[in-house]
Coordinates of C-alpha atoms and ligand atoms in Angstrom, one line a residue:
X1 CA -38.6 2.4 19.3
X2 CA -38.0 2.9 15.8
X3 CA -34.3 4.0 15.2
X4 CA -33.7 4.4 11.5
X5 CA -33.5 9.0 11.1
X6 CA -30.4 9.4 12.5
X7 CA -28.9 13.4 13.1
X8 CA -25.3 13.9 14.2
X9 CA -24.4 16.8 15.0
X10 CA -21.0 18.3 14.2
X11 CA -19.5 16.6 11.4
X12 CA -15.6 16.6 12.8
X13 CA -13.4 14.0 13.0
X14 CA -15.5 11.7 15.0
X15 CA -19.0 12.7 13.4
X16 CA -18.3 12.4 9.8
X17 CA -17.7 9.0 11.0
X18 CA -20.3 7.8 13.0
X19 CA -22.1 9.5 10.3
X20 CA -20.6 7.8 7.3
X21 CA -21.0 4.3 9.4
X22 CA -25.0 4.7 9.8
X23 CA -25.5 5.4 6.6
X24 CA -23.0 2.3 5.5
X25 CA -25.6 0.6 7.7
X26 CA -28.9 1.7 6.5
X27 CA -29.9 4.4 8.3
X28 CA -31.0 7.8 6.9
X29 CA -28.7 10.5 8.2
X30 CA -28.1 14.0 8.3
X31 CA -25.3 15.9 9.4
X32 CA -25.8 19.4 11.0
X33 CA -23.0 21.5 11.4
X34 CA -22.5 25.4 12.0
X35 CA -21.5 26.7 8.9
X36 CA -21.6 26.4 5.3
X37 CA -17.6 26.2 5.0
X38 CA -18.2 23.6 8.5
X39 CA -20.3 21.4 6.1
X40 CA -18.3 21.6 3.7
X41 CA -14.9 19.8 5.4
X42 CA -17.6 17.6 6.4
X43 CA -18.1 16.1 3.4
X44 CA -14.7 16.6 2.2
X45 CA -14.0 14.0 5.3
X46 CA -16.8 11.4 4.2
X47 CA -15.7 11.4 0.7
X48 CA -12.8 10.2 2.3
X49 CA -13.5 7.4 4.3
X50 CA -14.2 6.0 0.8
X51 CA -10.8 4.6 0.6
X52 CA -11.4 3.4 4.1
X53 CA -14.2 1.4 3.8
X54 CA -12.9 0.2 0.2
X55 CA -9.5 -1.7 2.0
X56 CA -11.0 -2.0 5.3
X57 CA -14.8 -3.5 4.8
X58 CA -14.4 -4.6 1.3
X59 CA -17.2 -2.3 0.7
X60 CA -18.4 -2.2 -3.2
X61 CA -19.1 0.4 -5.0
X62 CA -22.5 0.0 -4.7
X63 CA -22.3 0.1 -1.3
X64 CA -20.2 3.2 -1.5
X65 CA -23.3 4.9 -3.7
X66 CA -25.4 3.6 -1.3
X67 CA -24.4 5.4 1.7
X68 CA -24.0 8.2 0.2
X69 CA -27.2 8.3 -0.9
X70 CA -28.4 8.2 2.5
X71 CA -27.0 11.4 3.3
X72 CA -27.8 14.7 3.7
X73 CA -26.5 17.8 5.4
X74 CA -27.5 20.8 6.9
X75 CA -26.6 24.3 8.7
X76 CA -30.5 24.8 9.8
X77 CA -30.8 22.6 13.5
X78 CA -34.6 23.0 13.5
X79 CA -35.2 21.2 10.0
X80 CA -31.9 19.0 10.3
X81 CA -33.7 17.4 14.1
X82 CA -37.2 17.1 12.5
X83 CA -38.2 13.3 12.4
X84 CA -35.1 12.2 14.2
X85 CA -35.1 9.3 16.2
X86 CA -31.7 10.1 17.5
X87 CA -29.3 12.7 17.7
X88 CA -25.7 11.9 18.3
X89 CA -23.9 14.6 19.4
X90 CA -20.0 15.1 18.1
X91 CA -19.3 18.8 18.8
X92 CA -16.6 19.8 20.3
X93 CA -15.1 18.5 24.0
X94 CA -15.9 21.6 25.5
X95 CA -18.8 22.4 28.5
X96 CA -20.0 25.7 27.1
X97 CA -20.2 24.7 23.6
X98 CA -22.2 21.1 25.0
X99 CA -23.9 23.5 26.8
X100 CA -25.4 25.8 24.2
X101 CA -25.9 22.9 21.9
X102 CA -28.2 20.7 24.3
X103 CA -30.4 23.8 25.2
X104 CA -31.0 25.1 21.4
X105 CA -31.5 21.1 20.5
X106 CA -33.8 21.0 23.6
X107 CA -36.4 23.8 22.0
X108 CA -36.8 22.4 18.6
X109 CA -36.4 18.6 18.4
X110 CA -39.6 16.6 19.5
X111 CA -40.0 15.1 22.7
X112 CA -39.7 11.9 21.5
X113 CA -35.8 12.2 19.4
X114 CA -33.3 10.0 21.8
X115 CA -29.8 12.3 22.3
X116 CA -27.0 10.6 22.7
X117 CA -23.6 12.2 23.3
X118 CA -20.2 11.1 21.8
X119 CA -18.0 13.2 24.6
X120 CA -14.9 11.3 25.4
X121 CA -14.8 12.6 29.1
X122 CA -17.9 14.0 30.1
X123 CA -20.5 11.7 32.0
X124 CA -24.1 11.9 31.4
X125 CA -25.1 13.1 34.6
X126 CA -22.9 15.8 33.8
X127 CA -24.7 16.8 30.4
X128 CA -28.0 15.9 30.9
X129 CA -29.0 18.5 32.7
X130 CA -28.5 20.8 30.0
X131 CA -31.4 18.8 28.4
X132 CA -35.2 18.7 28.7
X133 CA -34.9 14.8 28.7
X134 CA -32.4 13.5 31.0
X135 CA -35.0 10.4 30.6
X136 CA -34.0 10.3 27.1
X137 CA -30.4 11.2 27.2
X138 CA -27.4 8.9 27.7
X139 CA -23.7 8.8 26.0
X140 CA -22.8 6.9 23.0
X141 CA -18.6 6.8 22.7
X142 CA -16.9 6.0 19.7
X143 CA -13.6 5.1 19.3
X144 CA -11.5 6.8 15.9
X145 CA -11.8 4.5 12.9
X146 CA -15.2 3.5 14.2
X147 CA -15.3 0.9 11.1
X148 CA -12.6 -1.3 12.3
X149 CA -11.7 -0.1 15.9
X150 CA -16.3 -0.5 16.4
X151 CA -16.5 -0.8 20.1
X152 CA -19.5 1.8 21.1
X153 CA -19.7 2.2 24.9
X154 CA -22.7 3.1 26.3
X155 CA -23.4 5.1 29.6
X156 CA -26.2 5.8 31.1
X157 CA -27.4 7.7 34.1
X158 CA -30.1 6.8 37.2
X159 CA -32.7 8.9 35.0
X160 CA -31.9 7.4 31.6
X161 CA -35.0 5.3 30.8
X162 CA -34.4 1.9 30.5
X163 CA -36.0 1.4 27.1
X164 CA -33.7 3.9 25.5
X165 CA -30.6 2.1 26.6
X166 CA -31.8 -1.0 24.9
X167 CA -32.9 1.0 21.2
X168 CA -29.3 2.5 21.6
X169 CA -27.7 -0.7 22.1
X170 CA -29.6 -2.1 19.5
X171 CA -29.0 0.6 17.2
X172 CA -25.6 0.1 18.4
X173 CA -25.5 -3.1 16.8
X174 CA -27.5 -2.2 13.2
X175 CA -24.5 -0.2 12.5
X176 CA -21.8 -2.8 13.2
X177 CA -20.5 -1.7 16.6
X178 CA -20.5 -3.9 19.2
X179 CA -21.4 -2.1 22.3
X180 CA -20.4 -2.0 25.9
X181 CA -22.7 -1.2 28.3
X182 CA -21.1 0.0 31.4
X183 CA -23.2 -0.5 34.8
X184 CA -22.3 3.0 35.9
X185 CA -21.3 6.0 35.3
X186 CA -17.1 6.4 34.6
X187 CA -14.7 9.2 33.2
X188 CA -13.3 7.5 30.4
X189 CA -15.5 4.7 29.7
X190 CA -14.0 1.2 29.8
X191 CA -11.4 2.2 27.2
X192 CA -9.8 5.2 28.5
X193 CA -9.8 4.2 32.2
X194 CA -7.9 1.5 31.1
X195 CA -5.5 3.4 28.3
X196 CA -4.9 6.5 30.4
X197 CA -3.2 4.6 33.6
X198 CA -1.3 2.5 30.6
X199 CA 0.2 5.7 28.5
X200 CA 1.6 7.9 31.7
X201 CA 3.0 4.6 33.2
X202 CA 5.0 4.2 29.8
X203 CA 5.7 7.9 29.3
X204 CA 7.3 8.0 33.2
X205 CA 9.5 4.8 32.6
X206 CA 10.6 6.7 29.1
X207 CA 10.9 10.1 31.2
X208 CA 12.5 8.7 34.2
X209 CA 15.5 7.4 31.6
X210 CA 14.7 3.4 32.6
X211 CA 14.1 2.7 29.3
X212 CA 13.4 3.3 25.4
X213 CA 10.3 3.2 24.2
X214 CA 10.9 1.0 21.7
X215 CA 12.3 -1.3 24.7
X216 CA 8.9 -0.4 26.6
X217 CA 6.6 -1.6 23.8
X218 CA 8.7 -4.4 23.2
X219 CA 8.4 -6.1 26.7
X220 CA 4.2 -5.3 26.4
X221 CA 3.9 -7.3 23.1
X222 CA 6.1 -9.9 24.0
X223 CA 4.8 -10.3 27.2
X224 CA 1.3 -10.2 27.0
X225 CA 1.2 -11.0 23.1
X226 CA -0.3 -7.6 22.5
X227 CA -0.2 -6.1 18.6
X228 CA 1.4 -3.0 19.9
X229 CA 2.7 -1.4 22.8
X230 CA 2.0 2.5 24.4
X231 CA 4.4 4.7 21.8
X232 CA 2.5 2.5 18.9
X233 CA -0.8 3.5 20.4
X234 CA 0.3 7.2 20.9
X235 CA 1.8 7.7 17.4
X236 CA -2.1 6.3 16.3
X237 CA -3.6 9.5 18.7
X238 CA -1.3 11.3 17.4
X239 CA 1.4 13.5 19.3
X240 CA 0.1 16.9 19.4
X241 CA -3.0 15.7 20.2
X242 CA -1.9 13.6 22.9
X243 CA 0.2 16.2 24.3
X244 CA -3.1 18.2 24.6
X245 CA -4.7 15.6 26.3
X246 CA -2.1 14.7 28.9
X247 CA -1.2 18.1 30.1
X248 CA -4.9 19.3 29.9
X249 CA -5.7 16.1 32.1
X250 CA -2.8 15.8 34.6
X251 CA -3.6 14.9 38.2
X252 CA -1.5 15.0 41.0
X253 CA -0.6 11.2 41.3
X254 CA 1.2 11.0 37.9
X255 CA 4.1 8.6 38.1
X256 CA 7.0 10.1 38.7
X257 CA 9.2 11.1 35.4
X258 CA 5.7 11.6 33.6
X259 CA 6.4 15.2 33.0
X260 CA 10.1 14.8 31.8
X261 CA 8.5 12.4 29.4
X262 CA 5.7 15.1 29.0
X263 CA 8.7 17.4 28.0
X264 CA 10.1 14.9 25.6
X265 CA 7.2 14.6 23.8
X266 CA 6.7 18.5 23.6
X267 CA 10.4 18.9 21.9
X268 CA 9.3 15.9 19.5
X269 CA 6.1 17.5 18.2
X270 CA 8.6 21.0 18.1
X271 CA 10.8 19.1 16.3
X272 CA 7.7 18.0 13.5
X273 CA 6.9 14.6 14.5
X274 CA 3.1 14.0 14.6
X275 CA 2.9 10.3 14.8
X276 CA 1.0 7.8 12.6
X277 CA -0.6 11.5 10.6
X278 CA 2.4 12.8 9.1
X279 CA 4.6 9.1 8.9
X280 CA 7.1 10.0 12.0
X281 CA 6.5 9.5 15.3
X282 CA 7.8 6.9 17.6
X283 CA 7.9 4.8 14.6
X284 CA 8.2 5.2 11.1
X285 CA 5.1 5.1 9.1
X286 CA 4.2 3.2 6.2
X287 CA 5.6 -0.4 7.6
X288 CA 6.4 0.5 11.3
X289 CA 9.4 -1.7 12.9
X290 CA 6.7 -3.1 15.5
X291 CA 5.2 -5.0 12.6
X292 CA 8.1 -7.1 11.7
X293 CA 8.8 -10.1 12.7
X294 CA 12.9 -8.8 14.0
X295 CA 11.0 -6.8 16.8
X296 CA 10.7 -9.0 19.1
X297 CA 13.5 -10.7 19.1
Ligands
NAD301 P1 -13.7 18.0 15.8 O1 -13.1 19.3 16.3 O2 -13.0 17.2 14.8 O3 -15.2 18.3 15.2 C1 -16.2 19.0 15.9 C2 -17.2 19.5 14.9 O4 -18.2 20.1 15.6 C3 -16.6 20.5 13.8 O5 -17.1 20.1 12.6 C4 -17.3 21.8 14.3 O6 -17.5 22.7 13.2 C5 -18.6 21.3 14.9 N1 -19.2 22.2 15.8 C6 -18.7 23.2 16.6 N2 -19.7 23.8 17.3 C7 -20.9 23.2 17.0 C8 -22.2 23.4 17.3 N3 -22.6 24.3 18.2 N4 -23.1 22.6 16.7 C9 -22.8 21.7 15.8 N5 -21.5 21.5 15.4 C10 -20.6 22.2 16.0 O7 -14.0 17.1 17.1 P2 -14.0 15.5 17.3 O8 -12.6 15.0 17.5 O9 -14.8 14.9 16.2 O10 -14.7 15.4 18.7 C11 -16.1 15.5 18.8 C12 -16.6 14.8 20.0 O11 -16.3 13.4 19.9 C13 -16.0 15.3 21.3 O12 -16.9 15.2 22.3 C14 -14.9 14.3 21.5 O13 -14.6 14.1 22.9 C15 -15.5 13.0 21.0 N6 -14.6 12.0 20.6 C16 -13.5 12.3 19.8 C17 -12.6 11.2 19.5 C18 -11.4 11.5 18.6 O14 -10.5 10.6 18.5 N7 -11.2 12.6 17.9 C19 -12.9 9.9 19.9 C20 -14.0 9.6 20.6 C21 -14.9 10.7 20.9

């Protein structure tokens, strides 16, 4: 299966990525959005990861030009699908807007365009029956600052066709990502299952008053040699975001002092710490304290 027209749909946070990294890589690519002022802060984005690919990937300015040039964007879904092998879908993480996207995508892309869905905790036998291809249909995740942080996990369902798991992991690859192909299906991929578990166990110990969370992170990187602890990692996702997340996705068997913690974070984004985004979070940002060497002593 040829895999080189590439269509990624909503160019957000997440698509203008995956977007700017396929065309970094080769591939032709258009990004659809809903509106003109929509594609607009799309590029606005792109022309941003400039600076990221320049420090990050070395990346020339020919290189730069380059991708560029393999862009294009649109606000018409029809003529932004036509002679797509694969749409990769970025909208946002809600069911009724997935919803109404798959079925309009559905009636004008041709039966042959692979979809493949970026949702951070949907599974894909949970989307693709708002599809007329569940053969064809399988998730692709990202993770933020695909460039450097490039693992692309790949889920499939029992009626994803074989075939089209191996273009997309070979795709995968073309665009520098190294992907992880999970044997079934899993809220949160690999990464999640294993971050989620790892954050509320660090934001209970905080919450419960056993210790700091500079304490916490400390004990994590010294112990298991790790670059950064939990409160690094949440500053990174950023703490209104991650206040989101957690409250949206709380379950019953939450360690206990999780919501006190829950509570501390709420007063700290009240209080105009965003994390890693605005330079205070857990840490101070340029030069955080968990990068010198004093930390972990
Ligand atoms: P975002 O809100 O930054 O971007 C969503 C984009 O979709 C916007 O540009 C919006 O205008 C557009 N949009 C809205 N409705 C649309 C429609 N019907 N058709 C086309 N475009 C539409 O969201 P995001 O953070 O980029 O997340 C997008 C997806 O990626 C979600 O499924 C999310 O779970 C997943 N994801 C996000 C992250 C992250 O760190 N932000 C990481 C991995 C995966």
């Amino acid at each position: 299966m040829k895999m080189k027209n590439v269509l990624v749909a909503g160019g957000g946070t997440l698509g203008s990525q995956i977007a700017y990294q396929s065309a970094y890589f080769g591939k032709q690519v258009t990004v659809y959005d809903v509106s003109d002022a929509a594609i607009t802060a799309a590029e606005k984005k792109i022309d941003g990861w400039d600076a990221s690919y320049r420090t990050d990937m070395h990346a020339t300015d020919d290189q730069i030009n380059a991708a560029h040039a393999n862009l294009t964007f649109s606000t018409d879904l029809a003529e932004a699908v036509n002679g797509k092998d694969i749409v990769i879908e970025a909208v946002p993480e809600n069911l009724d807007i997935k919803k109404s996207f798959y079925k309009e995508l559905s009636a004008v892309a041709a039966p042959e365009t692979i979809f493949a869905s970026n949702s951070s905790t949907m599974t894909t036998s949970e989307l693709n029956g708002f599809t007329d291809r569940p053969d064809k249909f399988l998730n692709l995740h990202f993770a933020n600052q695909i460039w450097v942080q490039n693992t692309a996990e790949i889920m499939v369902s029992d009626k994803t066709d074989p075939d089209v798991e191996k273009a997309v992991v070979a795709f995968a690859r073309e665009i520098g990502m190294v992907p992880i192909v999970m044997q079934k299906e899993q809220h949160g991929y690999v990464l999640n299952a294993l971050l989620g578990p790892f954050t509320n166990a660090a934001l209970a110990l905080w919450g419960n008053g056993v210790a700091d969370p500079q304490t916490i992170d400390k004990t994590w990187m010294i112990a298991t040699g790790a670059p950064r602890g939990a409160f690094a990692i949440m500053d990174e996702i950023g703490l209104p975001s991650l206040h989101t997340i957690l409250s949206n996705g709380r379950t019953d068997d939450v360690p206990d002092g999780f919501d006190a913690g829950l509570d501390k974070i709420q007063q700290m984004v009240d209080e105009g710490y965003k994390g890693q985004e605005n330079g205070k979070g857990f840490y101070n940002y340029p030069n955080p304290a968990y990068e010198s060497k004093d930390f972990l002593k």
